[in-house]
PDB file of C-alpha atoms and ligand atoms in Angstrom:
ATOM      1  CA  MET A   1      77.606-132.165-109.076  1.00 96.00           C
ATOM      2  CA  ASP A   2      80.308-133.726-111.034  1.00 98.00           C
ATOM      3  CA  ILE A   3      83.454-131.784-109.722  1.00 98.00           C
ATOM      4  CA  ARG A   4      86.490-132.122-112.219  1.00 98.00           C
ATOM      5  CA  VAL A   5      89.704-130.635-111.475  1.00 98.00           C
ATOM      6  CA  PHE A   6      92.744-130.234-113.799  1.00 98.00           C
ATOM      7  CA  LYS A   7      96.055-129.129-113.625  1.00 98.00           C
ATOM      8  CA  ASN A   8      95.011-125.423-115.832  1.00 97.00           C
ATOM      9  CA  TYR A   9      93.162-124.364-118.502  1.00 98.00           C
ATOM     10  CA  GLU A  10      94.075-125.919-121.278  1.00 98.00           C
ATOM     11  CA  GLU A  11      93.371-129.560-119.661  1.00 98.00           C
ATOM     12  CA  LEU A  12      89.903-128.029-118.697  1.00 98.00           C
ATOM     13  CA  SER A  13      89.167-126.808-122.134  1.00 98.00           C
ATOM     14  CA  LYS A  14      89.853-130.145-123.923  1.00 98.00           C
ATOM     15  CA  ALA A  15      88.237-131.825-120.874  1.00 98.00           C
ATOM     16  CA  ALA A  16      85.136-129.698-122.195  1.00 98.00           C
ATOM     17  CA  ALA A  17      86.093-130.001-125.834  1.00 98.00           C
ATOM     18  CA  GLU A  18      85.427-133.646-125.145  1.00 98.00           C
ATOM     19  CA  LEU A  19      81.591-133.837-123.759  1.00 98.00           C
ATOM     20  CA  ILE A  20      81.205-131.413-126.396  1.00 98.00           C
ATOM     21  CA  VAL A  21      82.154-133.610-129.123  1.00 98.00           C
ATOM     22  CA  GLU A  22      80.978-136.734-127.717  1.00 98.00           C
ATOM     23  CA  GLN A  23      77.424-135.518-127.078  1.00 98.00           C
ATOM     24  CA  VAL A  24      77.373-133.820-131.292  1.00 98.00           C
ATOM     25  CA  LYS A  25      78.617-136.859-132.120  1.00 98.00           C
ATOM     26  CA  ASN A  26      75.908-139.488-129.823  1.00 98.00           C
ATOM     27  CA  LYS A  27      73.531-136.753-131.044  1.00 98.00           C
ATOM     28  CA  ALA A  28      73.786-135.314-134.718  1.00 98.00           C
ATOM     29  CA  ASN A  29      70.826-133.027-133.763  1.00 98.00           C
ATOM     30  CA  SER A  30      72.116-131.751-130.157  1.00 98.00           C
ATOM     31  CA  ASN A  31      70.634-128.450-128.931  1.00 98.00           C
ATOM     32  CA  LEU A  32      74.247-126.226-127.538  1.00 98.00           C
ATOM     33  CA  GLY A  33      73.360-124.157-124.856  1.00 98.00           C
ATOM     34  CA  LEU A  34      76.553-121.310-125.396  1.00 98.00           C
ATOM     35  CA  ALA A  35      78.155-119.037-123.262  1.00 98.00           C
ATOM     36  CA  THR A  36      80.696-115.716-124.177  1.00 97.00           C
ATOM     37  CA  GLY A  37      83.006-114.914-121.964  1.00 95.00           C
ATOM     38  CA  SER A  38      86.967-115.783-121.595  1.00 96.00           C
ATOM     39  CA  THR A  39      86.771-118.822-120.230  1.00 98.00           C
ATOM     40  CA  PRO A  40      85.098-121.376-123.039  1.00 98.00           C
ATOM     41  CA  VAL A  41      87.152-119.715-125.479  1.00 98.00           C
ATOM     42  CA  GLY A  42      90.361-122.223-124.813  1.00 98.00           C
ATOM     43  CA  LEU A  43      86.827-124.862-125.530  1.00 98.00           C
ATOM     44  CA  TYR A  44      86.066-123.167-128.609  1.00 98.00           C
ATOM     45  CA  ASN A  45      89.684-123.637-129.975  1.00 98.00           C
ATOM     46  CA  GLU A  46      89.190-126.609-128.805  1.00 98.00           C
ATOM     47  CA  LEU A  47      86.196-127.403-130.919  1.00 98.00           C
ATOM     48  CA  ILE A  48      87.825-126.245-134.266  1.00 98.00           C
ATOM     49  CA  LYS A  49      90.685-127.683-134.323  1.00 98.00           C
ATOM     50  CA  ASP A  50      88.776-130.946-133.976  1.00 98.00           C
ATOM     51  CA  HIS A  51      86.077-129.941-137.021  1.00 98.00           C
ATOM     52  CA  LYS A  52      89.396-129.742-139.161  1.00 98.00           C
ATOM     53  CA  GLU A  53      90.953-132.511-137.668  1.00 98.00           C
ATOM     54  CA  ASN A  54      88.359-135.501-137.286  1.00 98.00           C
ATOM     55  CA  LYS A  55      85.173-132.986-139.370  1.00 97.00           C
ATOM     56  CA  THR A  56      83.260-133.322-136.336  1.00 98.00           C
ATOM     57  CA  SER A  57      80.120-131.555-138.215  1.00 98.00           C
ATOM     58  CA  TYR A  58      78.176-129.188-136.412  1.00 98.00           C
ATOM     59  CA  LYS A  59      75.108-128.441-139.603  1.00 98.00           C
ATOM     60  CA  ASP A  60      71.792-130.079-137.555  1.00 98.00           C
ATOM     61  CA  VAL A  61      73.292-129.055-134.073  1.00 98.00           C
ATOM     62  CA  GLN A  62      71.290-125.959-133.155  1.00 98.00           C
ATOM     63  CA  THR A  63      72.892-122.946-130.789  1.00 98.00           C
ATOM     64  CA  PHE A  64      71.142-120.973-127.702  1.00 98.00           C
ATOM     65  CA  ASN A  65      73.345-118.344-126.310  1.00 98.00           C
ATOM     66  CA  LEU A  66      72.936-117.223-122.727  1.00 98.00           C
ATOM     67  CA  ASP A  67      72.785-113.840-123.404  1.00 97.00           C
ATOM     68  CA  GLU A  68      73.644-110.172-125.219  1.00 97.00           C
ATOM     69  CA  TYR A  69      74.095-106.869-124.093  1.00 97.00           C
ATOM     70  CA  ILE A  70      71.141-104.460-124.948  1.00 96.00           C
ATOM     71  CA  GLY A  71      72.529-101.246-126.560  1.00 92.00           C
ATOM     72  CA  LEU A  72      75.623-103.092-128.861  1.00 92.00           C
ATOM     73  CA  PRO A  73      74.766-103.305-132.416  1.00 91.00           C
ATOM     74  CA  ASN A  74      75.228-106.677-133.981  1.00 89.00           C
ATOM     75  CA  THR A  75      78.715-105.398-135.783  1.00 91.00           C
ATOM     76  CA  HIS A  76      79.832-103.702-132.316  1.00 92.00           C
ATOM     77  CA  ASP A  77      82.782-105.523-131.465  1.00 92.00           C
ATOM     78  CA  GLN A  78      82.178-106.992-128.034  1.00 94.00           C
ATOM     79  CA  SER A  79      78.580-107.482-129.092  1.00 96.00           C
ATOM     80  CA  TYR A  80      77.967-111.449-128.458  1.00 96.00           C
ATOM     81  CA  TYR A  81      76.784-112.071-131.549  1.00 96.00           C
ATOM     82  CA  GLN A  82      80.500-110.858-132.983  1.00 96.00           C
ATOM     83  CA  PHE A  83      82.121-112.929-130.753  1.00 96.00           C
ATOM     84  CA  MET A  84      80.867-116.354-131.028  1.00 97.00           C
ATOM     85  CA  GLN A  85      80.998-115.489-135.196  1.00 97.00           C
ATOM     86  CA  GLU A  86      85.221-114.972-134.321  1.00 97.00           C
ATOM     87  CA  LYS A  87      85.329-117.015-131.441  1.00 98.00           C
ATOM     88  CA  LEU A  88      83.504-119.717-133.044  1.00 98.00           C
ATOM     89  CA  PHE A  89      80.579-120.401-135.686  1.00 98.00           C
ATOM     90  CA  SER A  90      82.658-118.559-138.191  1.00 98.00           C
ATOM     91  CA  HIS A  91      85.147-121.644-137.939  1.00 98.00           C
ATOM     92  CA  ILE A  92      82.384-124.800-137.849  1.00 98.00           C
ATOM     93  CA  ASP A  93      79.772-125.700-140.094  1.00 98.00           C
ATOM     94  CA  VAL A  94      76.908-124.420-138.053  1.00 98.00           C
ATOM     95  CA  GLU A  95      74.492-123.620-140.167  1.00 98.00           C
ATOM     96  CA  THR A  96      73.274-119.820-139.967  1.00 97.00           C
ATOM     97  CA  ASN A  97      69.518-120.372-139.977  1.00 98.00           C
ATOM     98  CA  ASN A  98      70.419-122.696-136.401  1.00 98.00           C
ATOM     99  CA  ILE A  99      72.591-119.920-134.845  1.00 98.00           C
ATOM    100  CA  HIS A 100      69.909-118.210-131.937  1.00 98.00           C
ATOM    101  CA  ILE A 101      71.201-114.971-129.786  1.00 97.00           C
ATOM    102  CA  PRO A 102      68.672-113.030-127.435  1.00 97.00           C
ATOM    103  CA  SER A 103      68.970-109.746-130.091  1.00 96.00           C
ATOM    104  CA  GLY A 104      69.628-106.903-127.306  1.00 94.00           C
ATOM    105  CA  ASN A 105      68.501-104.154-130.510  1.00 91.00           C
ATOM    106  CA  VAL A 106      65.290-104.333-130.770  1.00 92.00           C
ATOM    107  CA  GLU A 107      62.551-101.286-129.602  1.00 92.00           C
ATOM    108  CA  ASP A 108      60.196-104.233-128.111  1.00 95.00           C
ATOM    109  CA  ILE A 109      63.184-105.899-125.317  1.00 96.00           C
ATOM    110  CA  GLU A 110      59.912-107.903-124.062  1.00 97.00           C
ATOM    111  CA  LYS A 111      58.994-109.350-127.227  1.00 97.00           C
ATOM    112  CA  GLU A 112      61.786-110.405-127.577  1.00 97.00           C
ATOM    113  CA  CYS A 113      62.392-111.954-124.182  1.00 98.00           C
ATOM    114  CA  GLU A 114      58.363-113.649-124.958  1.00 98.00           C
ATOM    115  CA  ARG A 115      59.906-115.332-128.048  1.00 98.00           C
ATOM    116  CA  TYR A 116      62.730-116.210-127.018  1.00 98.00           C
ATOM    117  CA  ASN A 117      61.423-117.804-123.654  1.00 98.00           C
ATOM    118  CA  ALA A 118      59.374-120.150-126.917  1.00 98.00           C
ATOM    119  CA  LEU A 119      61.705-120.546-128.720  1.00 98.00           C
ATOM    120  CA  LEU A 120      63.844-122.471-125.550  1.00 98.00           C
ATOM    121  CA  LYS A 121      60.430-124.466-124.229  1.00 97.00           C
ATOM    122  CA  ASN A 122      60.122-125.718-128.340  1.00 98.00           C
ATOM    123  CA  ASN A 123      63.800-126.650-128.204  1.00 98.00           C
ATOM    124  CA  PRO A 124      65.223-128.029-124.895  1.00 98.00           C
ATOM    125  CA  ILE A 125      68.721-127.986-124.269  1.00 98.00           C
ATOM    126  CA  ASP A 126      70.914-131.057-123.875  1.00 98.00           C
ATOM    127  CA  VAL A 127      74.283-129.080-122.859  1.00 98.00           C
ATOM    128  CA  GLN A 128      74.059-125.429-121.472  1.00 98.00           C
ATOM    129  CA  ILE A 129      77.961-124.608-121.272  1.00 98.00           C
ATOM    130  CA  LEU A 130      77.939-122.909-118.613  1.00 98.00           C
ATOM    131  CA  GLY A 131      81.184-119.710-116.794  1.00 98.00           C
ATOM    132  CA  ILE A 132      80.959-117.745-113.968  1.00 98.00           C
ATOM    133  CA  GLY A 133      80.769-114.063-112.758  1.00 96.00           C
ATOM    134  CA  THR A 134      83.375-113.280-109.709  1.00 96.00           C
ATOM    135  CA  ASN A 135      79.885-112.556-108.421  1.00 96.00           C
ATOM    136  CA  GLY A 136      78.703-116.492-108.368  1.00 98.00           C
ATOM    137  CA  HIS A 137      76.374-114.958-111.519  1.00 97.00           C
ATOM    138  CA  ILE A 138      75.302-117.066-114.359  1.00 98.00           C
ATOM    139  CA  GLY A 139      74.644-115.967-117.877  1.00 97.00           C
ATOM    140  CA  PHE A 140      73.807-112.317-116.605  1.00 96.00           C
ATOM    141  CA  ASN A 141      71.893-113.994-113.850  1.00 97.00           C
ATOM    142  CA  GLU A 142      73.141-111.141-110.741  1.00 96.00           C
ATOM    143  CA  PRO A 143      73.065-112.033-107.086  1.00 97.00           C
ATOM    144  CA  GLY A 144      69.349-111.325-106.056  1.00 97.00           C
ATOM    145  CA  THR A 145      67.821-112.889-109.299  1.00 97.00           C
ATOM    146  CA  PRO A 146      65.239-115.437-108.292  1.00 98.00           C
ATOM    147  CA  PHE A 147      65.976-118.850-109.239  1.00 98.00           C
ATOM    148  CA  GLU A 148      62.480-119.346-111.006  1.00 98.00           C
ATOM    149  CA  SER A 149      62.769-116.475-113.312  1.00 98.00           C
ATOM    150  CA  VAL A 150      62.856-116.897-116.965  1.00 98.00           C
ATOM    151  CA  THR A 151      64.510-114.581-119.954  1.00 98.00           C
ATOM    152  CA  SER A 152      64.488-111.061-119.206  1.00 98.00           C
ATOM    153  CA  LYS A 153      66.011-107.612-119.755  1.00 97.00           C
ATOM    154  CA  VAL A 154      68.506-106.724-116.461  1.00 97.00           C
ATOM    155  CA  GLU A 155      70.540-105.101-115.231  1.00 96.00           C
ATOM    156  CA  LEU A 156      74.042-105.382-114.654  1.00 96.00           C
ATOM    157  CA  ALA A 157      75.593-105.763-111.261  1.00 93.00           C
ATOM    158  CA  GLU A 158      78.761-102.659-110.711  1.00 95.00           C
ATOM    159  CA  ASN A 159      81.658-105.502-110.582  1.00 93.00           C
ATOM    160  CA  THR A 160      79.753-107.363-113.387  1.00 93.00           C
ATOM    161  CA  ARG A 161      80.275-103.572-115.349  1.00 96.00           C
ATOM    162  CA  ASN A 162      83.930-103.593-113.899  1.00 95.00           C
ATOM    163  CA  ASP A 163      84.964-107.229-114.541  1.00 92.00           C
ATOM    164  CA  ASN A 164      83.784-106.545-118.002  1.00 93.00           C
ATOM    165  CA  ALA A 165      85.216-103.223-118.482  1.00 94.00           C
ATOM    166  CA  ARG A 166      88.159-104.587-119.741  1.00 93.00           C
ATOM    167  CA  PHE A 167      86.778-104.925-123.407  1.00 92.00           C
ATOM    168  CA  PHE A 168      85.647-102.056-123.663  1.00 94.00           C
ATOM    169  CA  ASP A 169      88.065 -98.196-123.882  1.00 93.00           C
ATOM    170  CA  SER A 170      86.216 -96.755-121.059  1.00 94.00           C
ATOM    171  CA  MET A 171      83.984 -97.977-118.416  1.00 94.00           C
ATOM    172  CA  ASP A 172      81.037 -95.553-119.761  1.00 94.00           C
ATOM    173  CA  GLU A 173      80.906 -97.917-123.085  1.00 94.00           C
ATOM    174  CA  VAL A 174      80.564-100.949-120.866  1.00 95.00           C
ATOM    175  CA  PRO A 175      76.553-101.242-121.327  1.00 96.00           C
ATOM    176  CA  THR A 176      74.530-101.601-118.161  1.00 97.00           C
ATOM    177  CA  HIS A 177      71.875-103.623-119.093  1.00 97.00           C
ATOM    178  CA  ALA A 178      71.398-107.232-120.998  1.00 97.00           C
ATOM    179  CA  ILE A 179      68.727-109.307-122.090  1.00 98.00           C
ATOM    180  CA  SER A 180      69.695-112.840-120.515  1.00 98.00           C
ATOM    181  CA  MET A 181      68.494-116.261-120.142  1.00 98.00           C
ATOM    182  CA  GLY A 182      66.812-116.632-117.022  1.00 98.00           C
ATOM    183  CA  ILE A 183      68.282-119.340-114.054  1.00 98.00           C
ATOM    184  CA  GLN A 184      64.834-121.358-114.996  1.00 98.00           C
ATOM    185  CA  ASN A 185      65.875-121.844-118.105  1.00 98.00           C
ATOM    186  CA  ILE A 186      69.219-123.246-117.500  1.00 98.00           C
ATOM    187  CA  LEU A 187      68.374-125.287-114.747  1.00 98.00           C
ATOM    188  CA  GLU A 188      65.690-126.778-117.726  1.00 98.00           C
ATOM    189  CA  ALA A 189      68.898-128.088-119.599  1.00 98.00           C
ATOM    190  CA  LYS A 190      69.138-131.678-119.500  1.00 98.00           C
ATOM    191  CA  GLN A 191      73.108-131.442-118.626  1.00 98.00           C
ATOM    192  CA  ILE A 192      74.622-128.376-117.752  1.00 98.00           C
ATOM    193  CA  VAL A 193      78.795-128.368-118.058  1.00 98.00           C
ATOM    194  CA  LEU A 194      80.013-124.830-115.865  1.00 98.00           C
ATOM    195  CA  LEU A 195      83.833-123.736-116.807  1.00 98.00           C
ATOM    196  CA  ALA A 196      85.691-121.953-113.942  1.00 98.00           C
ATOM    197  CA  SER A 197      89.556-120.735-113.858  1.00 98.00           C
ATOM    198  CA  GLY A 198      91.585-119.032-112.118  1.00 98.00           C
ATOM    199  CA  ALA A 199      91.857-117.624-108.617  1.00 98.00           C
ATOM    200  CA  ASN A 200      89.267-114.961-108.890  1.00 97.00           C
ATOM    201  CA  LYS A 201      86.719-117.281-109.572  1.00 98.00           C
ATOM    202  CA  ALA A 202      87.319-119.457-106.250  1.00 98.00           C
ATOM    203  CA  ASP A 203      85.899-117.646-103.932  1.00 98.00           C
ATOM    204  CA  ALA A 204      82.406-118.092-106.240  1.00 98.00           C
ATOM    205  CA  ILE A 205      82.735-121.078-106.867  1.00 98.00           C
ATOM    206  CA  LYS A 206      83.113-122.297-102.829  1.00 98.00           C
ATOM    207  CA  ALA A 207      79.346-120.843-102.404  1.00 98.00           C
ATOM    208  CA  MET A 208      78.125-122.596-105.761  1.00 98.00           C
ATOM    209  CA  VAL A 209      79.419-125.811-103.766  1.00 98.00           C
ATOM    210  CA  LYS A 210      79.885-125.808-100.062  1.00 97.00           C
ATOM    211  CA  ASP A 211      77.173-123.238 -99.119  1.00 97.00           C
ATOM    212  CA  ALA A 212      73.214-123.349 -98.688  1.00 97.00           C
ATOM    213  CA  ALA A 213      71.750-122.955-102.224  1.00 98.00           C
ATOM    214  CA  SER A 214      70.767-119.228-101.963  1.00 98.00           C
ATOM    215  CA  ILE A 215      69.964-115.869-104.398  1.00 98.00           C
ATOM    216  CA  ASP A 216      73.034-114.423-103.296  1.00 98.00           C
ATOM    217  CA  CYS A 217      75.114-116.901-105.145  1.00 98.00           C
ATOM    218  CA  PRO A 218      72.545-118.018-108.561  1.00 98.00           C
ATOM    219  CA  ALA A 219      75.171-120.190-109.281  1.00 98.00           C
ATOM    220  CA  SER A 220      74.498-121.874-106.673  1.00 98.00           C
ATOM    221  CA  ALA A 221      71.307-122.663-107.718  1.00 98.00           C
ATOM    222  CA  LEU A 222      72.923-125.356-109.783  1.00 98.00           C
ATOM    223  CA  GLN A 223      72.646-127.410-106.544  1.00 98.00           C
ATOM    224  CA  ASN A 224      68.890-128.354-107.464  1.00 93.00           C
ATOM    225  CA  HIS A 225      70.233-129.690-110.634  1.00 98.00           C
ATOM    226  CA  ALA A 226      70.772-133.100-110.995  1.00 98.00           C
ATOM    227  CA  ASN A 227      73.139-133.548-114.153  1.00 98.00           C
ATOM    228  CA  VAL A 228      75.865-131.032-113.399  1.00 98.00           C
ATOM    229  CA  ILE A 229      79.708-131.170-114.391  1.00 98.00           C
ATOM    230  CA  VAL A 230      81.981-128.993-112.984  1.00 98.00           C
ATOM    231  CA  LEU A 231      85.049-128.225-114.528  1.00 98.00           C
ATOM    232  CA  LEU A 232      87.602-126.176-112.541  1.00 98.00           C
ATOM    233  CA  ASP A 233      91.577-125.609-112.580  1.00 98.00           C
ATOM    234  CA  GLU A 234      93.867-125.899-109.904  1.00 98.00           C
ATOM    235  CA  ALA A 235      93.318-121.835-108.826  1.00 98.00           C
ATOM    236  CA  ALA A 236      89.516-122.223-109.062  1.00 98.00           C
ATOM    237  CA  ALA A 237      89.480-124.898-107.066  1.00 98.00           C
ATOM    238  CA  SER A 238      91.594-123.258-104.230  1.00 98.00           C
ATOM    239  CA  LYS A 239      88.833-122.994-101.468  1.00 98.00           C
ATOM    240  CA  LEU A 240      86.685-126.251-101.951  1.00 96.00           C
TER     241      LEU A 240
HETATM  242  P1  PGA B 301      84.637-114.873-117.677  1.00 54.94           P
HETATM  243  O1  PGA B 301      82.684-114.439-117.537  1.00 54.94           O
HETATM  244  O2  PGA B 301      84.124-116.117-118.828  1.00 54.94           O
HETATM  245  O3  PGA B 301      85.002-113.672-118.837  1.00 54.94           O
HETATM  246  O4  PGA B 301      85.214-114.855-116.372  1.00 54.94           O
HETATM  247  C1  PGA B 301      82.458-115.235-116.528  1.00 54.94           C
HETATM  248  C2  PGA B 301      81.161-114.875-116.827  1.00 54.94           C
HETATM  249  O5  PGA B 301      81.343-113.558-116.255  1.00 54.94           O
HETATM  250  O6  PGA B 301      79.916-115.397-116.796  1.00 54.94           O
END
């Protein structure tokens, strides 16, 4: 793992944006794996700024999101569909048809998982952006998930629901399930860029980097990947 530590969140976000802009400049039809959550918002702001100032184009880029809640309509302000529209897609020139997010609102979730797995198989991801949960999850692959997992319906860990409750009016509204790319899908990306900011991520980062790879820390599966860049602020790196 190539671990890079930055003074603060702003510097980390800029470094992440430089990697993505370089990727898209070198390969206009890049397949980008994208993440939701608070952490990549700074990166997305930098990409929007760069798109406006330097005209980096996403016209031929395809995007593949990691996950989506089950049970929230696309119009819900906390659906990851809405999140991505608001935080990135509506501000850049990505084509609607090139945006891929699993749907948590279909009758047949199994079929949706199969569709998403086939899509990923046919469109290998060039760079996958990841955050990390305080429990070490990547995507919504919670502790205990086998490293061989592929896109499936997952139950959210209680601490993930607590972490995400800040975005909802009450705990009852926080979804209990999601569709998530599996760990194996994530490991199939050619390059992985994981971002973490804040002292509350320090234990998960330590388990990912220092401890033996174990399903107790899903992010430790990244130890088995040859091209992982980890961008941390000083607080997230404080236990390394
Ligand atoms: P966060 O979430 O960026 O909102 O901390 C990260 C994650 O759960 O993967």
